[in-house]
Amino acid sequence: MINKKVEDILNAQINKEFYSAYLYLAMSAYFDEIGLKGFSHWTKVQAKEEVDHGMILFDYIIERDGNVDLRQIESPSKNFENPTQTFELILEHEKSVTDSIKCVAELSEDECDMATRHFINWYITEQVEEEATVLDVIKMLKMFGTDTPILYHIDKELAKREYKEHSYKNK
Ligand code: OFO
């Protein structure tokens, strides 16, 4: 049986991952509205990955004989002004997710739940990758500018992103 404090923080993390999916979907809709199909695709793929992140936690809690507690998901922000500002919001958001993952690691260690401490390592690595990928896009937008022909090429680049399913068993 999983430690109750650890179970609680994992359930809170499920909520954050599903909120992330909502946020990326809101961004995907925004990019679609302004005609950036590649940006829209990229954020939609990310939304699917966020659902996977939530589901891995879900399956892990069940495997540890814990109780999954699905909490209310907040409405995502719709404060999107342009691609650069939106990607900066993504980076800010992912940094906050990284912080909450660190709290899961810290608590599981404090509670001597070494299985969860080990399990959460996958998320720590995933966050490094996510922040780096987002930063690459921001650098691209800042380096090349956002004139229409440039944006057109960046959009084509982002359209190439492929969805790779992650699950508890194949993460
Ligand atoms: Fe789940 O990594 Fe982003 O939020």
mmCIF file of C-alpha atoms and ligand atoms in Angstrom:
data_model
loop_
_atom_site.group_PDB
_atom_site.id
_atom_site.type_symbol
_atom_site.label_atom_id
_atom_site.label_comp_id
_atom_site.label_asym_id
_atom_site.label_seq_id
_atom_site.Cartn_x
_atom_site.Cartn_y
_atom_site.Cartn_z
ATOM 1 C CA MET A 1 0.000 0.000 0.000
ATOM 2 C CA ILE A 2 1.338 3.407 -0.941
ATOM 3 C CA ASN A 3 2.108 6.048 1.684
ATOM 4 C CA LYS A 4 -0.879 8.468 1.930
ATOM 5 C CA LYS A 5 1.174 11.662 1.636
ATOM 6 C CA VAL A 6 2.905 10.304 -1.455
ATOM 7 C CA GLU A 7 -0.428 9.161 -2.880
ATOM 8 C CA ASP A 8 -1.822 12.667 -2.371
ATOM 9 C CA ILE A 9 1.049 14.421 -4.151
ATOM 10 C CA LEU A 10 0.880 11.915 -7.024
ATOM 11 C CA ASN A 11 -2.851 12.605 -7.393
ATOM 12 C CA ALA A 12 -2.097 16.344 -7.433
ATOM 13 C CA GLN A 13 0.485 15.676 -10.139
ATOM 14 C CA ILE A 14 -2.088 13.793 -12.252
ATOM 15 C CA ASN A 15 -4.214 16.938 -12.118
ATOM 16 C CA LYS A 16 -1.246 19.091 -13.220
ATOM 17 C CA GLU A 17 -0.512 16.820 -16.148
ATOM 18 C CA PHE A 18 -4.132 16.900 -17.341
ATOM 19 C CA TYR A 19 -4.162 20.672 -16.862
ATOM 20 C CA SER A 20 -1.050 20.792 -19.068
ATOM 21 C CA ALA A 21 -2.963 18.862 -21.734
ATOM 22 C CA TYR A 22 -5.804 21.427 -21.500
ATOM 23 C CA LEU A 23 -3.337 24.309 -21.765
ATOM 24 C CA TYR A 24 -1.650 22.858 -24.854
ATOM 25 C CA LEU A 25 -5.041 22.193 -26.444
ATOM 26 C CA ALA A 26 -6.038 25.832 -25.855
ATOM 27 C CA MET A 27 -2.796 26.883 -27.538
ATOM 28 C CA SER A 28 -3.414 24.457 -30.388
ATOM 29 C CA ALA A 29 -6.831 26.045 -30.995
ATOM 30 C CA TYR A 30 -5.257 29.529 -30.905
ATOM 31 C CA PHE A 31 -2.562 28.611 -33.433
ATOM 32 C CA ASP A 32 -5.159 27.024 -35.679
ATOM 33 C CA GLU A 33 -7.248 30.228 -35.522
ATOM 34 C CA ILE A 34 -4.309 32.349 -36.666
ATOM 35 C CA GLY A 35 -3.474 29.926 -39.483
ATOM 36 C CA LEU A 36 -0.324 28.326 -38.031
ATOM 37 C CA LYS A 37 -1.164 24.670 -38.621
ATOM 38 C CA GLY A 38 2.326 23.412 -37.732
ATOM 39 C CA PHE A 39 2.317 25.208 -34.366
ATOM 40 C CA SER A 40 -1.199 23.908 -33.799
ATOM 41 C CA HIS A 41 -0.077 20.350 -34.579
ATOM 42 C CA TRP A 42 2.998 20.631 -32.307
ATOM 43 C CA THR A 43 0.958 21.763 -29.308
ATOM 44 C CA LYS A 44 -1.716 19.126 -29.990
ATOM 45 C CA VAL A 45 0.956 16.389 -29.969
ATOM 46 C CA GLN A 46 2.249 17.819 -26.688
ATOM 47 C CA ALA A 47 -1.296 17.691 -25.250
ATOM 48 C CA LYS A 48 -1.417 13.948 -26.045
ATOM 49 C CA GLU A 49 1.935 13.449 -24.317
ATOM 50 C CA GLU A 50 0.609 15.254 -21.252
ATOM 51 C CA VAL A 51 -2.358 12.866 -21.107
ATOM 52 C CA ASP A 52 0.179 10.019 -21.230
ATOM 53 C CA HIS A 53 2.082 11.611 -18.332
ATOM 54 C CA GLY A 54 -1.142 11.734 -16.309
ATOM 55 C CA MET A 55 -1.995 8.132 -17.201
ATOM 56 C CA ILE A 56 1.436 6.827 -16.182
ATOM 57 C CA LEU A 57 0.856 8.294 -12.710
ATOM 58 C CA PHE A 58 -2.685 6.861 -12.725
ATOM 59 C CA ASP A 59 -1.417 3.339 -13.524
ATOM 60 C CA TYR A 60 1.412 3.634 -11.019
ATOM 61 C CA ILE A 61 -0.947 4.541 -8.144
ATOM 62 C CA ILE A 62 -3.136 1.557 -9.031
ATOM 63 C CA GLU A 63 -0.142 -0.768 -9.197
ATOM 64 C CA ARG A 64 0.889 0.391 -5.716
ATOM 65 C CA ASP A 65 -2.609 -0.432 -4.449
ATOM 66 C CA GLY A 66 -3.414 3.247 -3.908
ATOM 67 C CA ASN A 67 -6.521 5.317 -4.625
ATOM 68 C CA VAL A 68 -6.704 7.458 -7.733
ATOM 69 C CA ASP A 69 -8.380 10.775 -6.956
ATOM 70 C CA LEU A 70 -9.326 12.692 -10.098
ATOM 71 C CA ARG A 71 -9.692 16.357 -9.198
ATOM 72 C CA GLN A 72 -11.279 19.263 -11.004
ATOM 73 C CA ILE A 73 -9.234 20.596 -13.908
ATOM 74 C CA GLU A 74 -8.862 24.376 -14.021
ATOM 75 C CA SER A 75 -9.710 26.228 -17.274
ATOM 76 C CA PRO A 76 -6.554 27.065 -19.173
ATOM 77 C CA SER A 77 -5.433 30.610 -19.870
ATOM 78 C CA LYS A 78 -6.428 32.061 -23.244
ATOM 79 C CA ASN A 79 -3.963 34.890 -23.034
ATOM 80 C CA PHE A 80 -2.084 34.196 -26.220
ATOM 81 C CA GLU A 81 -0.735 37.164 -28.176
ATOM 82 C CA ASN A 82 1.736 35.738 -30.674
ATOM 83 C CA PRO A 83 3.891 32.610 -31.177
ATOM 84 C CA THR A 84 6.907 33.895 -29.202
ATOM 85 C CA GLN A 85 4.856 35.013 -26.218
ATOM 86 C CA THR A 86 2.924 31.706 -26.295
ATOM 87 C CA PHE A 87 6.121 29.642 -26.282
ATOM 88 C CA GLU A 88 7.451 31.774 -23.448
ATOM 89 C CA LEU A 89 4.279 30.914 -21.533
ATOM 90 C CA ILE A 90 4.960 27.244 -22.283
ATOM 91 C CA LEU A 91 8.474 27.520 -20.863
ATOM 92 C CA GLU A 92 7.200 29.236 -17.743
ATOM 93 C CA HIS A 93 4.554 26.546 -17.337
ATOM 94 C CA GLU A 94 7.009 23.677 -17.832
ATOM 95 C CA LYS A 95 9.364 25.197 -15.261
ATOM 96 C CA SER A 96 6.527 25.163 -12.743
ATOM 97 C CA VAL A 97 5.825 21.502 -13.604
ATOM 98 C CA THR A 98 9.528 20.726 -13.107
ATOM 99 C CA ASP A 99 9.289 22.303 -9.644
ATOM 100 C CA SER A 100 6.271 20.191 -8.742
ATOM 101 C CA ILE A 101 8.033 17.022 -9.937
ATOM 102 C CA LYS A 102 10.983 17.938 -7.696
ATOM 103 C CA CYS A 103 8.545 18.183 -4.771
ATOM 104 C CA VAL A 104 7.296 14.650 -5.544
ATOM 105 C CA ALA A 105 10.904 13.412 -5.526
ATOM 106 C CA GLU A 106 11.648 15.212 -2.274
ATOM 107 C CA LEU A 107 8.528 13.988 -0.479
ATOM 108 C CA SER A 108 8.978 10.382 -1.576
ATOM 109 C CA GLU A 109 12.525 10.496 -0.261
ATOM 110 C CA ASP A 110 11.413 12.046 3.040
ATOM 111 C CA GLU A 111 8.791 9.319 3.385
ATOM 112 C CA CYS A 112 11.332 6.591 2.504
ATOM 113 C CA ASP A 113 9.213 5.550 -0.473
ATOM 114 C CA MET A 114 12.119 4.554 -2.676
ATOM 115 C CA ALA A 115 9.886 2.953 -5.314
ATOM 116 C CA THR A 116 8.220 6.325 -5.990
ATOM 117 C CA ARG A 117 11.545 8.095 -5.733
ATOM 118 C CA HIS A 118 12.855 5.804 -8.465
ATOM 119 C CA PHE A 119 9.627 6.010 -10.530
ATOM 120 C CA ILE A 120 9.710 9.815 -10.605
ATOM 121 C CA ASN A 121 13.165 9.888 -12.198
ATOM 122 C CA TRP A 122 11.551 9.337 -15.584
ATOM 123 C CA TYR A 123 9.616 12.621 -15.121
ATOM 124 C CA ILE A 124 12.745 14.480 -14.045
ATOM 125 C CA THR A 125 14.463 13.482 -17.299
ATOM 126 C CA GLU A 126 11.338 14.183 -19.351
ATOM 127 C CA GLN A 127 11.151 17.723 -17.922
ATOM 128 C CA VAL A 128 14.756 18.434 -18.931
ATOM 129 C CA GLU A 129 13.889 17.347 -22.488
ATOM 130 C CA GLU A 130 10.652 19.361 -22.579
ATOM 131 C CA GLU A 131 12.239 22.575 -21.355
ATOM 132 C CA ALA A 132 15.119 22.194 -23.831
ATOM 133 C CA THR A 133 12.766 21.589 -26.787
ATOM 134 C CA VAL A 134 10.644 24.619 -25.940
ATOM 135 C CA LEU A 135 13.737 26.759 -25.498
ATOM 136 C CA ASP A 136 14.919 25.683 -28.976
ATOM 137 C CA VAL A 137 11.680 26.950 -30.500
ATOM 138 C CA ILE A 138 11.935 30.250 -28.591
ATOM 139 C CA LYS A 139 15.529 30.691 -29.783
ATOM 140 C CA MET A 140 14.464 29.978 -33.357
ATOM 141 C CA LEU A 141 11.661 32.560 -33.138
ATOM 142 C CA LYS A 142 13.991 35.157 -31.629
ATOM 143 C CA MET A 143 16.926 34.478 -33.929
ATOM 144 C CA PHE A 144 15.041 34.432 -37.220
ATOM 145 C CA GLY A 145 12.215 36.811 -36.332
ATOM 146 C CA THR A 146 8.536 36.427 -36.964
ATOM 147 C CA ASP A 147 8.076 37.906 -40.431
ATOM 148 C CA THR A 148 5.536 35.906 -42.410
ATOM 149 C CA PRO A 149 8.001 33.965 -44.654
ATOM 150 C CA ILE A 150 10.130 32.978 -41.633
ATOM 151 C CA LEU A 151 7.095 31.978 -39.611
ATOM 152 C CA TYR A 152 5.940 29.912 -42.578
ATOM 153 C CA HIS A 153 9.181 27.877 -42.454
ATOM 154 C CA ILE A 154 9.130 27.453 -38.685
ATOM 155 C CA ASP A 155 5.516 26.325 -38.979
ATOM 156 C CA LYS A 156 6.542 23.659 -41.531
ATOM 157 C CA GLU A 157 9.290 22.499 -39.158
ATOM 158 C CA LEU A 158 6.910 22.162 -36.203
ATOM 159 C CA ALA A 159 4.434 20.269 -38.384
ATOM 160 C CA LYS A 160 6.956 17.394 -38.540
ATOM 161 C CA ARG A 161 6.630 16.493 -34.877
ATOM 162 C CA GLU A 162 5.492 12.911 -34.378
ATOM 163 C CA TYR A 163 3.522 11.626 -31.435
ATOM 164 C CA LYS A 164 5.232 8.805 -29.518
ATOM 165 C CA GLU A 165 3.016 7.131 -27.006
ATOM 166 C CA HIS A 166 4.349 6.741 -23.476
ATOM 167 C CA SER A 167 2.704 4.391 -21.063
ATOM 168 C CA TYR A 168 3.515 3.042 -17.626
ATOM 169 C CA LYS A 169 4.986 -0.097 -19.173
ATOM 170 C CA ASN A 170 6.952 1.502 -22.020
ATOM 171 C CA LYS A 171 8.056 4.799 -20.515
HETATM 172 FE FE1 OFO B 1 4.070 16.546 -18.330
HETATM 173 O O1 OFO B 1 5.414 17.546 -18.931
HETATM 174 FE FE2 OFO B 1 4.812 19.119 -19.644
HETATM 175 O O2 OFO B 1 3.710 19.708 -18.365
#
